[in-house]
CSV table of C-alpha atoms in Angstrom, one decimal:
chain,number,residue,atom,x,y,z
A,24,ASP,CA,16.2,-2.6,12.5
A,25,THR,CA,13.3,-0.5,13.8
A,26,GLY,CA,11.0,-0.9,10.8
A,27,VAL,CA,7.8,-2.9,10.5
A,28,SER,CA,8.5,-6.6,10.7
A,29,GLN,CA,6.2,-9.4,9.6
A,30,ASN,CA,6.4,-13.2,10.2
A,31,PRO,CA,6.5,-15.5,8.6
A,32,ARG,CA,7.8,-14.1,5.3
A,33,HIS,CA,6.4,-17.1,3.4
A,34,LYS,CA,3.7,-19.6,4.2
A,35,ILE,CA,2.6,-22.5,2.1
A,36,THR,CA,-0.5,-24.3,3.3
A,37,LYS,CA,-3.1,-26.7,2.1
A,38,ARG,CA,-6.7,-25.6,1.3
A,39,GLY,CA,-8.8,-25.8,4.4
A,40,GLN,CA,-6.0,-25.2,6.9
A,41,ASN,CA,-5.9,-22.2,9.2
A,42,VAL,CA,-3.0,-19.7,9.1
A,43,THR,CA,-1.9,-16.9,11.3
A,44,PHE,CA,0.4,-14.0,10.5
A,45,ARG,CA,2.1,-11.6,12.8
A,46,CYS,CA,3.0,-7.9,12.4
A,47,ASP,CA,5.2,-5.9,14.7
A,48,PRO,CA,4.8,-2.2,13.9
A,49,ILE,CA,7.3,0.6,14.4
A,50,SER,CA,7.5,1.3,18.1
A,51,GLU,CA,5.0,3.8,19.3
A,52,HIS,CA,3.1,3.9,16.1
A,53,ASN,CA,-0.5,3.8,17.2
A,54,ARG,CA,-2.1,2.9,13.9
A,55,LEU,CA,-1.8,-0.4,12.2
A,56,TYR,CA,-3.1,-1.5,8.8
A,57,TRP,CA,-3.5,-4.8,7.0
A,58,TYR,CA,-3.6,-5.1,3.3
A,59,ARG,CA,-3.7,-7.8,0.7
A,60,GLN,CA,-1.8,-7.5,-2.6
A,61,THR,CA,-2.1,-9.8,-5.6
A,62,LEU,CA,0.1,-9.6,-8.7
A,63,GLY,CA,-0.3,-6.5,-10.7
A,64,GLN,CA,-2.7,-4.9,-8.2
A,65,GLY,CA,-2.4,-2.2,-5.6
A,66,PRO,CA,-2.6,-2.9,-1.9
A,67,GLU,CA,-6.2,-3.8,-1.0
A,68,PHE,CA,-7.3,-2.5,2.4
A,69,LEU,CA,-8.4,-5.2,4.8
A,70,THR,CA,-8.6,-3.6,8.3
A,71,TYR,CA,-7.2,-0.9,10.5
A,72,PHE,CA,-6.4,-0.5,14.2
A,73,GLN,CA,-5.9,2.5,16.3
A,74,ASN,CA,-4.1,1.2,19.4
A,75,GLU,CA,-6.0,-1.9,20.3
A,76,ALA,CA,-9.3,-0.9,18.7
A,77,GLN,CA,-10.3,-2.2,15.3
A,78,LEU,CA,-11.8,0.9,13.7
A,79,GLU,CA,-12.5,-0.2,10.2
A,80,LYS,CA,-12.9,-3.5,8.4
A,81,SER,CA,-13.3,-3.9,4.7
A,82,ARG,CA,-16.4,-5.5,3.3
A,83,LEU,CA,-14.1,-7.7,1.3
A,84,LEU,CA,-13.0,-9.3,4.6
A,85,SER,CA,-15.1,-12.4,4.9
A,86,ASP,CA,-15.8,-14.0,8.3
A,87,ARG,CA,-13.0,-16.4,7.7
A,88,PHE,CA,-10.6,-13.5,8.4
A,89,SER,CA,-10.0,-12.1,11.8
A,90,ALA,CA,-7.4,-9.6,13.1
A,91,GLU,CA,-6.4,-8.7,16.6
A,92,ARG,CA,-4.1,-6.2,18.3
A,93,PRO,CA,-4.7,-7.1,21.9
A,94,LYS,CA,-2.2,-4.7,23.6
A,95,GLY,CA,-2.0,-2.1,21.0
A,96,SER,CA,1.4,-3.2,19.8
A,97,PHE,CA,1.8,-6.3,17.6
A,98,SER,CA,-1.1,-7.6,15.5
A,99,THR,CA,-2.1,-11.0,14.2
A,100,LEU,CA,-4.2,-11.8,11.1
A,101,GLU,CA,-5.8,-15.2,11.0
A,102,ILE,CA,-7.4,-16.8,8.0
A,103,GLN,CA,-9.5,-19.9,8.7
A,104,ARG,CA,-10.3,-22.6,6.2
A,105,THR,CA,-8.0,-21.1,3.6
A,106,GLU,CA,-9.0,-21.2,0.0
A,107,GLN,CA,-6.9,-20.9,-3.1
A,108,GLY,CA,-8.2,-17.4,-3.7
A,109,ASP,CA,-6.5,-16.4,-0.5
A,110,SER,CA,-3.1,-16.8,-2.1
A,111,ALA,CA,-1.6,-13.3,-2.0
A,112,MET,CA,1.0,-11.1,-0.3
A,113,TYR,CA,-0.3,-9.8,3.1
A,114,LEU,CA,1.1,-6.5,4.0
A,115,CYS,CA,1.1,-4.7,7.3
A,116,ALA,CA,1.8,-1.0,7.7
A,117,SER,CA,1.9,1.4,10.6
A,118,SER,CA,1.5,5.1,11.1
A,119,PRO,CA,2.5,7.4,13.9
A,120,TRP,CA,-0.1,9.5,15.8
A,121,GLY,CA,-1.4,12.4,13.7
A,122,ALA,CA,0.2,11.3,10.4
A,123,ASP,CA,-1.3,9.4,7.5
A,124,THR,CA,2.1,8.3,6.2
A,125,GLN,CA,2.2,4.5,6.2
A,126,TYR,CA,5.4,2.5,6.7
A,127,PHE,CA,5.0,-1.0,5.2
A,128,GLY,CA,6.6,-4.2,6.3
A,129,PRO,CA,8.1,-6.8,3.9
A,130,GLY,CA,4.9,-8.8,3.8
A,131,THR,CA,3.9,-12.4,4.2
A,132,ARG,CA,3.5,-14.3,1.0
A,133,LEU,CA,0.7,-16.9,1.4
A,134,THR,CA,0.4,-19.8,-1.1
A,135,VAL,CA,-2.7,-22.0,-0.7
A,136,LEU,CA,-2.3,-25.3,-2.5
B,16,GLY,CA,-17.9,3.9,-3.2
B,17,GLN,CA,-14.7,5.9,-3.5
B,18,GLN,CA,-12.4,4.9,-6.3
B,19,VAL,CA,-8.8,5.9,-7.2
B,20,MET,CA,-7.8,5.4,-10.8
B,21,GLN,CA,-4.3,5.5,-12.2
B,22,ILE,CA,-3.1,5.9,-15.7
B,23,PRO,CA,-1.3,4.6,-17.5
B,24,GLN,CA,-1.1,1.0,-16.2
B,25,TYR,CA,2.3,0.4,-17.8
B,26,GLN,CA,4.9,2.8,-19.2
B,27,HIS,CA,8.1,1.9,-21.1
B,28,VAL,CA,10.5,4.7,-21.5
B,29,GLN,CA,14.1,5.0,-22.8
B,30,GLU,CA,16.5,5.9,-20.0
B,31,GLY,CA,16.8,9.7,-19.9
B,32,GLU,CA,13.2,10.3,-21.1
B,33,ASP,CA,10.6,11.8,-18.8
B,34,PHE,CA,7.7,9.9,-17.3
B,35,THR,CA,4.4,11.0,-15.9
B,36,THR,CA,1.6,9.0,-14.1
B,37,TYR,CA,-1.8,10.4,-13.2
B,38,CYS,CA,-4.1,9.6,-10.4
B,39,ASN,CA,-7.8,10.5,-10.3
B,40,SER,CA,-10.3,10.1,-7.5
B,41,SER,CA,-14.0,9.9,-7.7
B,42,THR,CA,-14.3,12.0,-4.6
B,43,THR,CA,-12.5,15.0,-3.1
B,44,LEU,CA,-9.6,13.9,-1.0
B,45,SER,CA,-8.3,15.5,2.2
B,46,ASN,CA,-4.8,14.5,1.1
B,47,ILE,CA,-3.0,12.1,-1.3
B,48,GLN,CA,0.1,10.0,-0.9
B,49,TRP,CA,2.5,8.5,-3.4
B,50,TYR,CA,4.4,5.3,-2.9
B,51,LYS,CA,7.0,3.4,-4.9
B,52,GLN,CA,7.2,-0.4,-4.9
B,53,ARG,CA,10.3,-2.0,-6.4
B,54,PRO,CA,9.9,-5.4,-8.0
B,55,GLY,CA,9.8,-7.9,-5.2
B,56,GLY,CA,9.6,-5.2,-2.6
B,57,HIS,CA,7.0,-3.5,-0.5
B,58,PRO,CA,5.5,0.0,-0.9
B,59,VAL,CA,7.7,2.8,0.3
B,60,PHE,CA,6.3,6.2,1.1
B,61,LEU,CA,7.4,9.0,-1.2
B,62,ILE,CA,5.4,12.1,-0.3
B,63,GLN,CA,2.0,13.4,0.9
B,64,LEU,CA,0.2,16.4,-0.7
B,65,VAL,CA,-2.4,18.2,1.4
B,66,LYS,CA,-3.2,21.6,-0.1
B,67,SER,CA,-5.2,22.4,-3.2
B,68,GLY,CA,-2.8,23.0,-6.1
B,69,GLU,CA,0.2,22.0,-4.1
B,70,VAL,CA,3.4,21.2,-5.9
B,71,LYS,CA,6.4,19.4,-4.3
B,72,LYS,CA,9.7,18.4,-5.7
B,73,GLN,CA,12.1,15.7,-4.7
B,74,LYS,CA,15.2,15.9,-6.9
B,75,ARG,CA,13.9,14.6,-10.3
B,76,LEU,CA,10.4,13.9,-9.0
B,77,THR,CA,7.6,16.5,-9.1
B,78,PHE,CA,4.3,15.9,-7.5
B,79,GLN,CA,1.1,17.9,-8.0
B,80,PHE,CA,-2.2,18.0,-6.3
B,81,GLY,CA,-5.1,19.3,-8.4
B,82,GLU,CA,-7.1,22.4,-7.5
B,83,ALA,CA,-10.2,20.4,-6.8
B,84,LYS,CA,-8.2,17.9,-4.8
B,85,LYS,CA,-9.5,15.0,-6.9
B,86,ASN,CA,-6.4,14.4,-9.0
B,87,SER,CA,-2.7,14.2,-8.7
B,88,SER,CA,0.4,13.6,-10.9
B,89,LEU,CA,3.9,12.4,-10.5
B,90,HIS,CA,6.5,13.5,-13.1
B,91,ILE,CA,10.0,12.1,-13.3
B,92,THR,CA,12.5,14.0,-15.3
B,93,ALA,CA,15.3,12.2,-17.1
B,94,THR,CA,14.5,8.7,-15.8
B,95,GLN,CA,17.2,6.4,-14.6
B,96,THR,CA,17.3,2.6,-14.1
B,97,THR,CA,16.8,3.2,-10.4
B,98,ASP,CA,13.4,4.6,-11.1
B,99,VAL,CA,12.1,1.1,-12.1
B,100,GLY,CA,9.1,0.0,-10.1
B,101,THR,CA,5.4,0.6,-9.6
B,102,TYR,CA,4.2,3.9,-8.5
B,103,PHE,CA,1.0,4.0,-6.4
B,104,CYS,CA,-1.2,6.9,-5.3
B,105,ALA,CA,-3.3,6.5,-2.2
B,106,GLY,CA,-6.3,8.5,-1.2
B,107,SER,CA,-6.2,8.6,2.6
B,108,ASP,CA,-9.8,9.2,3.3
B,109,LYS,CA,-10.7,5.6,3.0
B,110,ILE,CA,-7.2,4.2,2.5
B,111,ILE,CA,-7.8,3.4,-1.1
B,112,PHE,CA,-4.8,2.6,-3.3
B,113,GLY,CA,-4.8,2.9,-7.1
B,114,LYS,CA,-3.7,0.0,-9.1
B,115,GLY,CA,-0.4,1.6,-9.8
B,116,THR,CA,1.7,2.5,-12.9
B,117,ARG,CA,4.5,0.1,-13.6
B,118,LEU,CA,7.5,1.9,-15.1
B,119,HIS,CA,10.0,0.0,-17.2
B,120,ILE,CA,13.3,1.7,-18.3
B,121,LEU,CA,14.8,0.7,-21.6
B,122,PRO,CA,18.6,1.1,-21.5
C-alpha cells in the first residue's frame, strides 16, 4: 500500500501523559499536514510542513503540541500533558509538489481518560 | 479570519432523489476542493476547481465554482446508497475546511 499511513491507529492515555503519533506520507510528497477532527466537525488545521520546514502553525495549537519532520519524510506529532479536550481523531495528509490535493491517512484516534 | 461555511449541515433524501450542498467563503479563494468522508473513514479527495465559473462533472456529481470564486456547490443526481457520507469543501488559501454536509439516504 503506497498511501499515507499513521501509527498508532488508536491510543488511549490518561490525562497528563505525553503521546506521540507518527505519519508516513506518500513517497516523494513534499508537503505534509496535520489536522484534528472531532465528531461532527470538519478537519481542523494544526500545522503544515514543506519538506522539513514547518511553514505554518495554527493559533489553536497550544505549546503542548509539537510537530517535527526531521528528514522531510515521516512526521511526528507530540502532545504533552494531555487533557480530556485533546480527545479527537488526528489526521495526517500529504500533497505532491505543485498540487493542493491532499491525500489523507486513516488517522489516529486519541482518547484521554 | 477566513471562514468557510457549508449548508445544509444534514440532508436526508430518498434514494433516487437529487442532493445539493453549498459552500461559501468569506474571502475570495484561489481554488476550492471537495472531499468525501464515509462514516468511520477519512476524507477522500473528489475534485479541485480553479477557474471562475468552472463546472466539472464526475458521473452523477456536478461541481461548480462561483464567478466571484467565493462559493461552490456539489450536486448529486439520483442519489444511491453509496453516496452516504459527509461532503466537505476546503478553501486552500489557508487550508480551511467547512464543517461538512452529512448525507443520509433513505431506502
